[in-house]
Short mmCIF file of N, CA and C in Angstrom, two decimals:
data_model
loop_
_atom_site.label_atom_id
_atom_site.label_comp_id
_atom_site.label_asym_id
_atom_site.label_seq_id
_atom_site.Cartn_x
_atom_site.Cartn_y
_atom_site.Cartn_z
N MET W 7 163.94 129.69 127.21
CA MET W 7 163.92 128.87 126.07
C MET W 7 162.89 129.34 125.06
N LYS W 8 163.25 129.34 123.82
CA LYS W 8 162.31 129.85 122.74
C LYS W 8 161.22 128.77 122.57
N ALA W 9 160.10 129.33 121.99
CA ALA W 9 158.95 128.40 121.80
C ALA W 9 159.25 127.30 120.82
N ARG W 10 160.09 127.62 119.83
CA ARG W 10 160.39 126.53 118.85
C ARG W 10 161.25 125.44 119.56
N ALA W 11 162.12 125.73 120.43
CA ALA W 11 163.00 124.75 121.09
C ALA W 11 162.06 123.93 122.08
N GLN W 12 161.12 124.56 122.70
CA GLN W 12 160.19 123.89 123.57
C GLN W 12 159.40 122.89 122.80
N LEU W 13 158.91 123.27 121.64
CA LEU W 13 158.08 122.39 120.80
C LEU W 13 158.94 121.20 120.33
N CYS W 14 160.26 121.44 120.00
CA CYS W 14 161.13 120.34 119.64
C CYS W 14 161.33 119.38 120.81
N LEU W 15 161.43 119.95 122.05
CA LEU W 15 161.59 119.09 123.19
C LEU W 15 160.34 118.33 123.46
N ALA W 16 159.17 118.92 123.30
CA ALA W 16 157.92 118.20 123.55
C ALA W 16 157.75 117.08 122.50
N ASN W 17 158.18 117.33 121.27
CA ASN W 17 158.06 116.26 120.22
C ASN W 17 159.03 115.16 120.56
N THR W 18 160.18 115.43 121.11
CA THR W 18 161.16 114.46 121.51
C THR W 18 160.58 113.63 122.65
N LEU W 19 159.92 114.28 123.60
CA LEU W 19 159.32 113.48 124.68
C LEU W 19 158.31 112.53 124.16
N MET W 20 157.44 112.99 123.19
CA MET W 20 156.41 112.12 122.60
C MET W 20 157.06 110.97 121.88
N THR W 21 158.19 111.21 121.17
CA THR W 21 158.93 110.08 120.47
C THR W 21 159.42 109.14 121.47
N VAL W 22 160.10 109.57 122.50
CA VAL W 22 160.68 108.69 123.52
C VAL W 22 159.61 107.84 124.18
N GLY W 23 158.52 108.52 124.41
CA GLY W 23 157.44 107.80 125.10
C GLY W 23 156.77 106.75 124.25
N VAL W 24 156.62 106.92 123.01
CA VAL W 24 155.92 105.99 122.13
C VAL W 24 156.88 104.94 121.61
N LEU W 25 158.12 105.18 121.60
CA LEU W 25 159.04 104.25 120.95
C LEU W 25 159.05 102.81 121.58
N PRO W 26 158.96 102.68 122.88
CA PRO W 26 158.86 101.35 123.46
C PRO W 26 157.55 100.64 123.05
N TRP W 27 156.48 101.41 123.06
CA TRP W 27 155.17 100.83 122.57
C TRP W 27 155.25 100.35 121.14
N ALA W 28 155.93 101.12 120.31
CA ALA W 28 156.06 100.70 118.98
C ALA W 28 156.91 99.47 118.81
N LEU W 29 157.92 99.40 119.73
CA LEU W 29 158.80 98.23 119.62
C LEU W 29 158.01 96.89 120.01
N ILE W 30 157.01 97.07 120.82
CA ILE W 30 156.17 95.88 121.20
C ILE W 30 155.61 95.17 119.98
N LEU W 31 155.23 95.97 118.94
CA LEU W 31 154.78 95.36 117.65
C LEU W 31 155.77 94.36 117.08
N VAL W 32 157.08 94.64 117.25
CA VAL W 32 158.11 93.78 116.73
C VAL W 32 158.22 92.55 117.72
N TRP W 33 158.03 92.71 118.92
CA TRP W 33 158.16 91.61 119.97
C TRP W 33 156.93 90.75 120.17
N VAL W 34 155.93 90.99 119.43
CA VAL W 34 154.65 90.28 119.56
C VAL W 34 154.95 88.69 119.34
N ALA W 35 155.80 88.39 118.55
CA ALA W 35 156.11 87.00 118.24
C ALA W 35 156.62 86.24 119.47
N ALA W 36 157.12 87.03 120.51
CA ALA W 36 157.56 86.41 121.73
C ALA W 36 156.34 85.94 122.56
N PHE W 37 155.15 86.34 122.21
CA PHE W 37 153.96 85.97 122.97
C PHE W 37 153.84 84.43 122.98
N PHE W 38 154.23 83.78 121.86
CA PHE W 38 154.10 82.38 121.70
C PHE W 38 155.08 81.64 122.67
N ILE W 39 156.16 82.32 123.08
CA ILE W 39 157.13 81.67 123.84
C ILE W 39 156.77 81.85 125.31
N ASP W 40 156.47 83.10 125.64
CA ASP W 40 156.19 83.38 127.11
C ASP W 40 155.00 84.43 127.24
N PRO W 41 153.77 83.96 127.26
CA PRO W 41 152.62 84.86 127.17
C PRO W 41 152.53 85.82 128.39
N LEU W 42 152.73 85.27 129.58
CA LEU W 42 152.74 86.08 130.78
C LEU W 42 153.65 87.30 130.76
N GLY W 43 154.99 86.88 130.37
CA GLY W 43 156.01 87.94 130.26
C GLY W 43 155.67 89.03 129.22
N MET W 44 155.18 88.50 128.14
CA MET W 44 154.74 89.44 127.05
C MET W 44 153.70 90.43 127.54
N ILE W 45 152.73 89.96 128.24
CA ILE W 45 151.63 90.77 128.78
C ILE W 45 152.25 91.83 129.75
N GLY W 46 153.14 91.36 130.52
CA GLY W 46 153.73 92.24 131.53
C GLY W 46 154.69 93.31 130.75
N LEU W 47 155.38 92.87 129.72
CA LEU W 47 156.13 93.86 129.00
C LEU W 47 155.28 94.91 128.23
N MET W 48 154.16 94.38 127.71
CA MET W 48 153.28 95.38 127.03
C MET W 48 152.66 96.37 128.03
N GLY W 49 152.30 95.88 129.26
CA GLY W 49 151.79 96.76 130.23
C GLY W 49 152.72 97.84 130.68
N MET W 50 153.97 97.38 130.89
CA MET W 50 155.00 98.39 131.41
C MET W 50 155.26 99.39 130.32
N SER W 51 155.36 98.92 129.06
CA SER W 51 155.61 99.78 127.90
C SER W 51 154.49 100.77 127.81
N PHE W 52 153.29 100.37 127.89
CA PHE W 52 152.10 101.22 127.88
C PHE W 52 152.19 102.34 128.97
N LEU W 53 152.52 101.91 130.19
CA LEU W 53 152.55 102.83 131.29
C LEU W 53 153.76 103.82 131.12
N PHE W 54 154.84 103.37 130.63
CA PHE W 54 155.99 104.24 130.32
C PHE W 54 155.53 105.31 129.20
N GLY W 55 154.91 104.79 128.16
CA GLY W 55 154.43 105.70 127.14
C GLY W 55 153.47 106.76 127.63
N LEU W 56 152.59 106.27 128.51
CA LEU W 56 151.56 107.12 129.13
C LEU W 56 152.14 108.23 129.93
N CYS W 57 153.22 107.86 130.70
CA CYS W 57 153.86 108.88 131.60
C CYS W 57 154.86 109.79 130.86
N VAL W 58 155.42 109.46 129.76
CA VAL W 58 156.36 110.22 129.08
C VAL W 58 155.70 110.92 127.88
N ALA W 59 155.09 110.16 127.01
CA ALA W 59 154.50 110.77 125.77
C ALA W 59 153.21 111.53 126.07
N GLY W 60 152.44 111.19 127.08
CA GLY W 60 151.21 111.90 127.38
C GLY W 60 151.47 113.42 127.81
N PRO W 61 152.39 113.56 128.80
CA PRO W 61 152.67 115.02 129.07
C PRO W 61 153.33 115.69 127.91
N GLY W 62 154.17 114.98 127.09
CA GLY W 62 154.74 115.65 125.96
C GLY W 62 153.68 116.07 124.95
N ALA W 63 152.58 115.27 124.77
CA ALA W 63 151.54 115.71 123.91
C ALA W 63 150.75 116.86 124.43
N VAL W 64 150.51 116.87 125.75
CA VAL W 64 149.78 117.93 126.34
C VAL W 64 150.61 119.24 126.25
N TRP W 65 151.95 119.16 126.53
CA TRP W 65 152.78 120.27 126.47
C TRP W 65 152.90 120.82 125.03
N SER W 66 153.02 119.96 124.05
CA SER W 66 153.00 120.38 122.61
C SER W 66 151.64 121.13 122.29
N TRP W 67 150.49 120.63 122.78
CA TRP W 67 149.27 121.24 122.47
C TRP W 67 149.24 122.63 123.16
N LEU W 68 149.69 122.72 124.40
CA LEU W 68 149.69 124.09 125.10
C LEU W 68 150.61 125.09 124.36
N LEU W 69 151.70 124.57 123.81
CA LEU W 69 152.60 125.46 123.09
C LEU W 69 152.04 125.93 121.75
N THR W 70 151.33 125.13 121.08
CA THR W 70 150.81 125.49 119.78
C THR W 70 149.44 126.03 119.86
N ARG W 71 148.81 125.98 120.97
CA ARG W 71 147.39 126.47 121.14
C ARG W 71 147.32 127.96 120.97
N ASP W 72 148.13 128.71 121.54
CA ASP W 72 148.12 130.21 121.48
C ASP W 72 148.95 130.76 120.38
N ALA W 73 150.15 130.23 120.16
CA ALA W 73 151.13 130.82 119.23
C ALA W 73 151.21 130.06 117.89
N GLU W 74 150.46 130.46 116.93
CA GLU W 74 150.54 129.77 115.68
C GLU W 74 151.89 129.92 114.90
N GLU W 75 152.51 131.07 115.19
CA GLU W 75 153.76 131.27 114.45
C GLU W 75 154.94 130.36 115.02
N GLY W 76 154.79 129.90 116.33
CA GLY W 76 155.82 129.07 116.79
C GLY W 76 155.68 127.58 116.47
N GLY W 77 154.49 127.26 116.03
CA GLY W 77 154.19 125.75 115.69
C GLY W 77 154.53 125.49 114.24
N SER W 78 154.50 124.22 113.97
CA SER W 78 154.70 123.77 112.62
C SER W 78 153.44 122.97 112.27
N ARG W 79 153.30 122.67 111.03
CA ARG W 79 152.25 121.85 110.49
C ARG W 79 152.38 120.41 110.89
N LYS W 80 153.55 120.04 111.20
CA LYS W 80 153.82 118.57 111.58
C LYS W 80 153.34 118.25 113.03
N ALA W 81 153.34 119.30 113.84
CA ALA W 81 153.08 119.06 115.28
C ALA W 81 151.71 118.52 115.50
N PRO W 82 150.62 119.04 114.90
CA PRO W 82 149.33 118.41 115.18
C PRO W 82 149.15 116.98 114.67
N LEU W 83 149.74 116.74 113.53
CA LEU W 83 149.70 115.33 113.02
C LEU W 83 150.48 114.41 113.91
N PHE W 84 151.72 114.75 114.37
CA PHE W 84 152.48 113.90 115.22
C PHE W 84 151.76 113.74 116.59
N ARG W 85 151.12 114.78 117.05
CA ARG W 85 150.49 114.71 118.31
C ARG W 85 149.26 113.76 118.17
N SER W 86 148.55 113.75 117.10
CA SER W 86 147.41 112.91 116.85
C SER W 86 147.88 111.47 116.74
N LEU W 87 148.99 111.18 116.16
CA LEU W 87 149.48 109.86 116.03
C LEU W 87 149.93 109.34 117.43
N VAL W 88 150.62 110.16 118.24
CA VAL W 88 150.91 109.69 119.63
C VAL W 88 149.68 109.42 120.40
N LEU W 89 148.73 110.25 120.37
CA LEU W 89 147.46 110.03 121.11
C LEU W 89 146.73 108.82 120.66
N LEU W 90 146.76 108.57 119.41
CA LEU W 90 146.17 107.34 118.80
C LEU W 90 146.96 106.11 119.35
N ALA W 91 148.25 106.17 119.36
CA ALA W 91 149.02 105.01 119.91
C ALA W 91 148.83 104.86 121.40
N LEU W 92 148.55 105.89 122.13
CA LEU W 92 148.31 105.75 123.55
C LEU W 92 146.92 105.29 123.95
N LEU W 93 146.03 105.81 123.10
CA LEU W 93 144.50 105.55 123.37
C LEU W 93 144.07 104.30 122.68
N GLY W 94 144.80 103.90 121.62
CA GLY W 94 144.32 102.81 120.87
C GLY W 94 144.09 101.42 121.64
N PRO W 95 145.06 101.05 122.52
CA PRO W 95 144.80 99.80 123.32
C PRO W 95 143.62 99.90 124.24
N VAL W 96 143.43 101.09 124.76
CA VAL W 96 142.24 101.32 125.72
C VAL W 96 140.98 101.25 124.83
N LEU W 97 140.97 101.80 123.64
CA LEU W 97 139.76 101.75 122.80
C LEU W 97 139.49 100.29 122.38
N VAL W 98 140.52 99.53 122.07
CA VAL W 98 140.38 98.16 121.63
C VAL W 98 139.79 97.28 122.82
N LEU W 99 140.32 97.53 124.02
CA LEU W 99 139.76 96.77 125.21
C LEU W 99 138.31 97.16 125.48
N PHE W 100 138.01 98.39 125.32
CA PHE W 100 136.61 98.85 125.51
C PHE W 100 135.70 98.21 124.51
N LEU W 101 136.12 98.23 123.20
CA LEU W 101 135.29 97.66 122.16
C LEU W 101 135.11 96.09 122.40
N MET W 102 136.21 95.46 122.86
CA MET W 102 136.13 94.03 123.03
C MET W 102 135.19 93.67 124.19
N SER W 103 135.21 94.58 125.26
CA SER W 103 134.28 94.34 126.44
C SER W 103 132.83 94.64 126.06
N THR W 104 132.66 95.60 125.20
CA THR W 104 131.35 96.05 124.79
C THR W 104 130.61 95.00 123.92
N PHE W 105 131.37 94.45 122.96
CA PHE W 105 130.83 93.49 122.04
C PHE W 105 131.07 92.09 122.37
N ARG W 106 131.82 91.87 123.44
CA ARG W 106 132.15 90.48 123.98
C ARG W 106 132.76 89.64 122.90
N ILE W 107 133.76 90.17 122.27
CA ILE W 107 134.48 89.40 121.28
C ILE W 107 135.18 88.26 121.90
N ARG W 108 135.14 87.07 121.42
CA ARG W 108 135.83 85.94 122.05
C ARG W 108 136.78 85.34 121.10
#
């Protein structure tokens, strides 16, 4: 498989992994109906994204690290957005626990 095709596959993995987490933003209104179910749905979506998009981001980084001609300018930006989506909730929980926001 060529490096360009591998990068496209890695980007697809990142998209598939982050898509359920992005859909959670649409389903936040359901929190008022069933808070416990919403928390479970968010947790499972986060774990799915971590298991699918995380390795996709690492694979994309490994592909573009050595071969600059095989990569595109969009790959680092896309990878950064995926990592921000995956690490954002962890960062928010850390900040809430640090500053004891109530």
